[in-house]
């Protein structure tokens, strides 16, 4: 059943937003009487019925008690990679349950941009997140934070903080990730930090450690920039939902 995120609604009927209305009518080719699922900004899920496909009028049928979120909040601080890898990570991180994604400019970033230039892409990025959240049955759309520098990382740290560091893997350090995840409880906030293609410089790791961030390896293999955050999110999901 098709899902749509809508603004808060308290009435039994509402008008679906223009973009979603177009998707329902032209892409899904829905008709009056078809059922959809709508999620509001309070993360409440409702079974709804198309009352009038021409006007986009939707009738609320009943609330559904669905919660597909991780039992923790996960912030992903991700140093900007080149090309379209950032968009790939946005989509897949959303599917894996991330709460907030914070783009980071680190010293080894190939992409040269600033906050003003990067902000011009936010509409596209947020559309990717919305569609991924609908597809993966999320109760919320992950927040995309403003572009930050390393000195601003502290504002996004949580109860547990990890940075993927390939030098730890080369030194056969394999225990820190497991140790940290074993200490996580439902309701906690976990912040995971991943570098771009060249990783982080030692000085950046030292600065993060001073903030209380724990460097960890992600196994014996060296992962690509776009693979590492998905590995971490998968590990968190397994530890807290399946482990």
JSON list of N, CA and C in Angstrom, two decimals, residues 166-214:
[
{"chain": "A", "resi": 166, "resn": "UNK", "atom": "N", "xyz": [40.41, 3.61, 9.60]},
{"chain": "A", "resi": 166, "resn": "UNK", "atom": "CA", "xyz": [41.03, 2.44, 8.96]},
{"chain": "A", "resi": 166, "resn": "UNK", "atom": "C", "xyz": [42.34, 2.02, 9.60]},
{"chain": "A", "resi": 167, "resn": "UNK", "atom": "N", "xyz": [43.03, 2.96, 10.26]},
{"chain": "A", "resi": 167, "resn": "UNK", "atom": "CA", "xyz": [44.30, 2.60, 10.90]},
{"chain": "A", "resi": 167, "resn": "UNK", "atom": "C", "xyz": [44.07, 1.59, 12.02]},
{"chain": "A", "resi": 168, "resn": "UNK", "atom": "N", "xyz": [42.93, 1.65, 12.68]},
{"chain": "A", "resi": 168, "resn": "UNK", "atom": "CA", "xyz": [42.62, 0.67, 13.71]},
{"chain": "A", "resi": 168, "resn": "UNK", "atom": "C", "xyz": [42.49, -0.73, 13.11]},
{"chain": "A", "resi": 169, "resn": "UNK", "atom": "N", "xyz": [41.90, -0.81, 11.91]},
{"chain": "A", "resi": 169, "resn": "UNK", "atom": "CA", "xyz": [41.76, -2.10, 11.25]},
{"chain": "A", "resi": 169, "resn": "UNK", "atom": "C", "xyz": [43.13, -2.67, 10.88]},
{"chain": "A", "resi": 170, "resn": "UNK", "atom": "N", "xyz": [44.02, -1.80, 10.42]},
{"chain": "A", "resi": 170, "resn": "UNK", "atom": "CA", "xyz": [45.36, -2.25, 10.04]},
{"chain": "A", "resi": 170, "resn": "UNK", "atom": "C", "xyz": [46.13, -2.77, 11.25]},
{"chain": "A", "resi": 171, "resn": "UNK", "atom": "N", "xyz": [45.77, -2.27, 12.43]},
{"chain": "A", "resi": 171, "resn": "UNK", "atom": "CA", "xyz": [46.44, -2.70, 13.66]},
{"chain": "A", "resi": 171, "resn": "UNK", "atom": "C", "xyz": [45.69, -3.83, 14.36]},
{"chain": "A", "resi": 172, "resn": "UNK", "atom": "N", "xyz": [44.71, -4.41, 13.64]},
{"chain": "A", "resi": 172, "resn": "UNK", "atom": "CA", "xyz": [43.92, -5.54, 14.14]},
{"chain": "A", "resi": 172, "resn": "UNK", "atom": "C", "xyz": [43.11, -5.21, 15.40]},
{"chain": "A", "resi": 173, "resn": "UNK", "atom": "N", "xyz": [42.68, -3.97, 15.53]},
{"chain": "A", "resi": 173, "resn": "UNK", "atom": "CA", "xyz": [41.81, -3.59, 16.64]},
{"chain": "A", "resi": 173, "resn": "UNK", "atom": "C", "xyz": [40.38, -3.93, 16.22]},
{"chain": "A", "resi": 174, "resn": "UNK", "atom": "N", "xyz": [39.77, -4.87, 16.90]},
{"chain": "A", "resi": 174, "resn": "UNK", "atom": "CA", "xyz": [38.47, -5.37, 16.45]},
{"chain": "A", "resi": 174, "resn": "UNK", "atom": "C", "xyz": [37.39, -5.32, 17.54]},
{"chain": "A", "resi": 175, "resn": "UNK", "atom": "N", "xyz": [37.68, -4.73, 18.69]},
{"chain": "A", "resi": 175, "resn": "UNK", "atom": "CA", "xyz": [36.75, -4.88, 19.81]},
{"chain": "A", "resi": 175, "resn": "UNK", "atom": "C", "xyz": [35.94, -3.64, 20.16]},
{"chain": "A", "resi": 176, "resn": "UNK", "atom": "N", "xyz": [36.40, -2.45, 19.75]},
{"chain": "A", "resi": 176, "resn": "UNK", "atom": "CA", "xyz": [35.76, -1.23, 20.25]},
{"chain": "A", "resi": 176, "resn": "UNK", "atom": "C", "xyz": [34.31, -1.08, 19.79]},
{"chain": "A", "resi": 177, "resn": "UNK", "atom": "N", "xyz": [34.03, -1.37, 18.55]},
{"chain": "A", "resi": 177, "resn": "UNK", "atom": "CA", "xyz": [32.66, -1.24, 18.05]},
{"chain": "A", "resi": 177, "resn": "UNK", "atom": "C", "xyz": [31.73, -2.15, 18.85]},
{"chain": "A", "resi": 178, "resn": "UNK", "atom": "N", "xyz": [32.14, -3.38, 19.05]},
{"chain": "A", "resi": 178, "resn": "UNK", "atom": "CA", "xyz": [31.32, -4.33, 19.80]},
{"chain": "A", "resi": 178, "resn": "UNK", "atom": "C", "xyz": [31.13, -3.87, 21.23]},
{"chain": "A", "resi": 179, "resn": "UNK", "atom": "N", "xyz": [32.18, -3.35, 21.85]},
{"chain": "A", "resi": 179, "resn": "UNK", "atom": "CA", "xyz": [32.10, -2.89, 23.24]},
{"chain": "A", "resi": 179, "resn": "UNK", "atom": "C", "xyz": [31.12, -1.72, 23.38]},
{"chain": "A", "resi": 180, "resn": "UNK", "atom": "N", "xyz": [31.21, -0.76, 22.46]},
{"chain": "A", "resi": 180, "resn": "UNK", "atom": "CA", "xyz": [30.33, 0.40, 22.53]},
{"chain": "A", "resi": 180, "resn": "UNK", "atom": "C", "xyz": [28.88, -0.02, 22.32]},
{"chain": "A", "resi": 181, "resn": "UNK", "atom": "N", "xyz": [28.61, -0.86, 21.32]},
{"chain": "A", "resi": 181, "resn": "UNK", "atom": "CA", "xyz": [27.23, -1.26, 21.04]},
{"chain": "A", "resi": 181, "resn": "UNK", "atom": "C", "xyz": [26.64, -2.08, 22.19]},
{"chain": "A", "resi": 182, "resn": "UNK", "atom": "N", "xyz": [27.49, -2.79, 22.93]},
{"chain": "A", "resi": 182, "resn": "UNK", "atom": "CA", "xyz": [26.98, -3.57, 24.06]},
{"chain": "A", "resi": 182, "resn": "UNK", "atom": "C", "xyz": [26.52, -2.68, 25.21]},
{"chain": "A", "resi": 183, "resn": "UNK", "atom": "N", "xyz": [26.91, -1.40, 25.19]},
{"chain": "A", "resi": 183, "resn": "UNK", "atom": "CA", "xyz": [26.54, -0.47, 26.25]},
{"chain": "A", "resi": 183, "resn": "UNK", "atom": "C", "xyz": [25.32, 0.39, 25.89]},
{"chain": "A", "resi": 184, "resn": "UNK", "atom": "N", "xyz": [24.82, 0.22, 24.68]},
{"chain": "A", "resi": 184, "resn": "UNK", "atom": "CA", "xyz": [23.72, 1.06, 24.20]},
{"chain": "A", "resi": 184, "resn": "UNK", "atom": "C", "xyz": [22.39, 0.55, 24.74]},
{"chain": "A", "resi": 185, "resn": "UNK", "atom": "N", "xyz": [21.52, 1.47, 25.16]},
{"chain": "A", "resi": 185, "resn": "UNK", "atom": "CA", "xyz": [20.19, 1.13, 25.64]},
{"chain": "A", "resi": 185, "resn": "UNK", "atom": "C", "xyz": [19.14, 1.82, 24.79]},
{"chain": "A", "resi": 186, "resn": "UNK", "atom": "N", "xyz": [17.95, 1.27, 24.78]},
{"chain": "A", "resi": 186, "resn": "UNK", "atom": "CA", "xyz": [16.85, 1.88, 24.04]},
{"chain": "A", "resi": 186, "resn": "UNK", "atom": "C", "xyz": [16.66, 3.33, 24.47]},
{"chain": "A", "resi": 187, "resn": "UNK", "atom": "N", "xyz": [16.49, 4.20, 23.51]},
{"chain": "A", "resi": 187, "resn": "UNK", "atom": "CA", "xyz": [16.31, 5.62, 23.81]},
{"chain": "A", "resi": 187, "resn": "UNK", "atom": "C", "xyz": [17.59, 6.43, 23.75]},
{"chain": "A", "resi": 188, "resn": "UNK", "atom": "N", "xyz": [18.74, 5.76, 23.68]},
{"chain": "A", "resi": 188, "resn": "UNK", "atom": "CA", "xyz": [20.02, 6.46, 23.59]},
{"chain": "A", "resi": 188, "resn": "UNK", "atom": "C", "xyz": [20.20, 7.09, 22.21]},
{"chain": "A", "resi": 189, "resn": "UNK", "atom": "N", "xyz": [21.17, 7.99, 22.13]},
{"chain": "A", "resi": 189, "resn": "UNK", "atom": "CA", "xyz": [21.56, 8.58, 20.85]},
{"chain": "A", "resi": 189, "resn": "UNK", "atom": "C", "xyz": [22.98, 8.13, 20.52]},
{"chain": "A", "resi": 190, "resn": "UNK", "atom": "N", "xyz": [23.15, 7.60, 19.32]},
{"chain": "A", "resi": 190, "resn": "UNK", "atom": "CA", "xyz": [24.46, 7.16, 18.85]},
{"chain": "A", "resi": 190, "resn": "UNK", "atom": "C", "xyz": [24.87, 8.07, 17.69]},
{"chain": "A", "resi": 191, "resn": "UNK", "atom": "N", "xyz": [26.08, 8.60, 17.75]},
{"chain": "A", "resi": 191, "resn": "UNK", "atom": "CA", "xyz": [26.61, 9.37, 16.63]},
{"chain": "A", "resi": 191, "resn": "UNK", "atom": "C", "xyz": [27.75, 8.59, 16.00]},
{"chain": "A", "resi": 192, "resn": "UNK", "atom": "N", "xyz": [27.63, 8.36, 14.69]},
{"chain": "A", "resi": 192, "resn": "UNK", "atom": "CA", "xyz": [28.69, 7.66, 13.95]},
{"chain": "A", "resi": 192, "resn": "UNK", "atom": "C", "xyz": [29.29, 8.63, 12.94]},
{"chain": "A", "resi": 193, "resn": "UNK", "atom": "N", "xyz": [30.60, 8.62, 12.83]},
{"chain": "A", "resi": 193, "resn": "UNK", "atom": "CA", "xyz": [31.32, 9.58, 11.98]},
{"chain": "A", "resi": 193, "resn": "UNK", "atom": "C", "xyz": [32.15, 8.79, 10.96]},
{"chain": "A", "resi": 194, "resn": "UNK", "atom": "N", "xyz": [32.00, 9.15, 9.70]},
{"chain": "A", "resi": 194, "resn": "UNK", "atom": "CA", "xyz": [32.69, 8.45, 8.62]},
{"chain": "A", "resi": 194, "resn": "UNK", "atom": "C", "xyz": [33.36, 9.47, 7.71]},
{"chain": "A", "resi": 195, "resn": "UNK", "atom": "N", "xyz": [34.58, 9.17, 7.31]},
{"chain": "A", "resi": 195, "resn": "UNK", "atom": "CA", "xyz": [35.33, 10.08, 6.45]},
{"chain": "A", "resi": 195, "resn": "UNK", "atom": "C", "xyz": [35.01, 9.89, 4.98]},
{"chain": "A", "resi": 196, "resn": "UNK", "atom": "N", "xyz": [35.60, 10.75, 4.16]},
{"chain": "A", "resi": 196, "resn": "UNK", "atom": "CA", "xyz": [35.43, 10.66, 2.71]},
{"chain": "A", "resi": 196, "resn": "UNK", "atom": "C", "xyz": [36.42, 9.63, 2.16]},
{"chain": "A", "resi": 197, "resn": "UNK", "atom": "N", "xyz": [36.68, 9.66, 0.85]},
{"chain": "A", "resi": 197, "resn": "UNK", "atom": "CA", "xyz": [37.53, 8.64, 0.22]},
{"chain": "A", "resi": 197, "resn": "UNK", "atom": "C", "xyz": [38.91, 8.53, 0.86]},
{"chain": "A", "resi": 198, "resn": "UNK", "atom": "N", "xyz": [39.50, 9.63, 1.25]},
{"chain": "A", "resi": 198, "resn": "UNK", "atom": "CA", "xyz": [40.84, 9.59, 1.83]},
{"chain": "A", "resi": 198, "resn": "UNK", "atom": "C", "xyz": [40.86, 9.39, 3.33]},
{"chain": "A", "resi": 199, "resn": "UNK", "atom": "N", "xyz": [39.69, 9.26, 3.93]},
{"chain": "A", "resi": 199, "resn": "UNK", "atom": "CA", "xyz": [39.63, 9.08, 5.38]},
{"chain": "A", "resi": 199, "resn": "UNK", "atom": "C", "xyz": [39.96, 10.37, 6.12]},
{"chain": "A", "resi": 200, "resn": "UNK", "atom": "N", "xyz": [40.22, 10.23, 7.41]},
{"chain": "A", "resi": 200, "resn": "UNK", "atom": "CA", "xyz": [40.58, 11.38, 8.23]},
{"chain": "A", "resi": 200, "resn": "UNK", "atom": "C", "xyz": [42.08, 11.43, 8.46]},
{"chain": "A", "resi": 201, "resn": "UNK", "atom": "N", "xyz": [42.61, 12.63, 8.60]},
{"chain": "A", "resi": 201, "resn": "UNK", "atom": "CA", "xyz": [44.00, 12.79, 8.99]},
{"chain": "A", "resi": 201, "resn": "UNK", "atom": "C", "xyz": [44.12, 12.48, 10.48]},
{"chain": "A", "resi": 202, "resn": "UNK", "atom": "N", "xyz": [45.32, 12.11, 10.91]},
{"chain": "A", "resi": 202, "resn": "UNK", "atom": "CA", "xyz": [45.54, 11.77, 12.31]},
{"chain": "A", "resi": 202, "resn": "UNK", "atom": "C", "xyz": [45.16, 12.93, 13.23]},
{"chain": "A", "resi": 203, "resn": "UNK", "atom": "N", "xyz": [45.46, 14.15, 12.79]},
{"chain": "A", "resi": 203, "resn": "UNK", "atom": "CA", "xyz": [45.13, 15.31, 13.60]},
{"chain": "A", "resi": 203, "resn": "UNK", "atom": "C", "xyz": [43.63, 15.45, 13.81]},
{"chain": "A", "resi": 204, "resn": "UNK", "atom": "N", "xyz": [42.84, 15.08, 12.81]},
{"chain": "A", "resi": 204, "resn": "UNK", "atom": "CA", "xyz": [41.39, 15.15, 12.93]},
{"chain": "A", "resi": 204, "resn": "UNK", "atom": "C", "xyz": [40.89, 14.08, 13.90]},
{"chain": "A", "resi": 205, "resn": "UNK", "atom": "N", "xyz": [41.48, 12.89, 13.83]},
{"chain": "A", "resi": 205, "resn": "UNK", "atom": "CA", "xyz": [41.12, 11.83, 14.77]},
{"chain": "A", "resi": 205, "resn": "UNK", "atom": "C", "xyz": [41.46, 12.26, 16.20]},
{"chain": "A", "resi": 206, "resn": "UNK", "atom": "N", "xyz": [42.62, 12.89, 16.36]},
{"chain": "A", "resi": 206, "resn": "UNK", "atom": "CA", "xyz": [43.01, 13.36, 17.69]},
{"chain": "A", "resi": 206, "resn": "UNK", "atom": "C", "xyz": [42.00, 14.38, 18.22]},
{"chain": "A", "resi": 207, "resn": "UNK", "atom": "N", "xyz": [41.54, 15.27, 17.33]},
{"chain": "A", "resi": 207, "resn": "UNK", "atom": "CA", "xyz": [40.56, 16.28, 17.74]},
{"chain": "A", "resi": 207, "resn": "UNK", "atom": "C", "xyz": [39.24, 15.63, 18.13]},
{"chain": "A", "resi": 208, "resn": "UNK", "atom": "N", "xyz": [38.83, 14.62, 17.39]},
{"chain": "A", "resi": 208, "resn": "UNK", "atom": "CA", "xyz": [37.59, 13.91, 17.70]},
{"chain": "A", "resi": 208, "resn": "UNK", "atom": "C", "xyz": [37.70, 13.16, 19.03]},
{"chain": "A", "resi": 209, "resn": "UNK", "atom": "N", "xyz": [38.86, 12.57, 19.26]},
{"chain": "A", "resi": 209, "resn": "UNK", "atom": "CA", "xyz": [39.06, 11.85, 20.53]},
{"chain": "A", "resi": 209, "resn": "UNK", "atom": "C", "xyz": [38.97, 12.79, 21.72]},
{"chain": "A", "resi": 210, "resn": "UNK", "atom": "N", "xyz": [39.44, 14.01, 21.56]},
{"chain": "A", "resi": 210, "resn": "UNK", "atom": "CA", "xyz": [39.33, 14.99, 22.64]},
{"chain": "A", "resi": 210, "resn": "UNK", "atom": "C", "xyz": [37.88, 15.32, 22.94]},
{"chain": "A", "resi": 211, "resn": "UNK", "atom": "N", "xyz": [37.00, 15.15, 21.94]},
{"chain": "A", "resi": 211, "resn": "UNK", "atom": "CA", "xyz": [35.57, 15.38, 22.14]},
{"chain": "A", "resi": 211, "resn": "UNK", "atom": "C", "xyz": [34.88, 14.17, 22.76]},
{"chain": "A", "resi": 212, "resn": "UNK", "atom": "N", "xyz": [35.62, 13.07, 22.92]},
{"chain": "A", "resi": 212, "resn": "UNK", "atom": "CA", "xyz": [35.03, 11.86, 23.49]},
{"chain": "A", "resi": 212, "resn": "UNK", "atom": "C", "xyz": [34.58, 10.84, 22.46]},
{"chain": "A", "resi": 213, "resn": "UNK", "atom": "N", "xyz": [34.99, 11.04, 21.22]},
{"chain": "A", "resi": 213, "resn": "UNK", "atom": "CA", "xyz": [34.62, 10.11, 20.15]},
{"chain": "A", "resi": 213, "resn": "UNK", "atom": "C", "xyz": [35.60, 8.93, 20.15]},
{"chain": "A", "resi": 214, "resn": "UNK", "atom": "N", "xyz": [35.07, 7.72, 20.01]},
{"chain": "A", "resi": 214, "resn": "UNK", "atom": "CA", "xyz": [35.89, 6.50, 20.05]},
{"chain": "A", "resi": 214, "resn": "UNK", "atom": "C", "xyz": [36.22, 6.03, 18.63]}
]
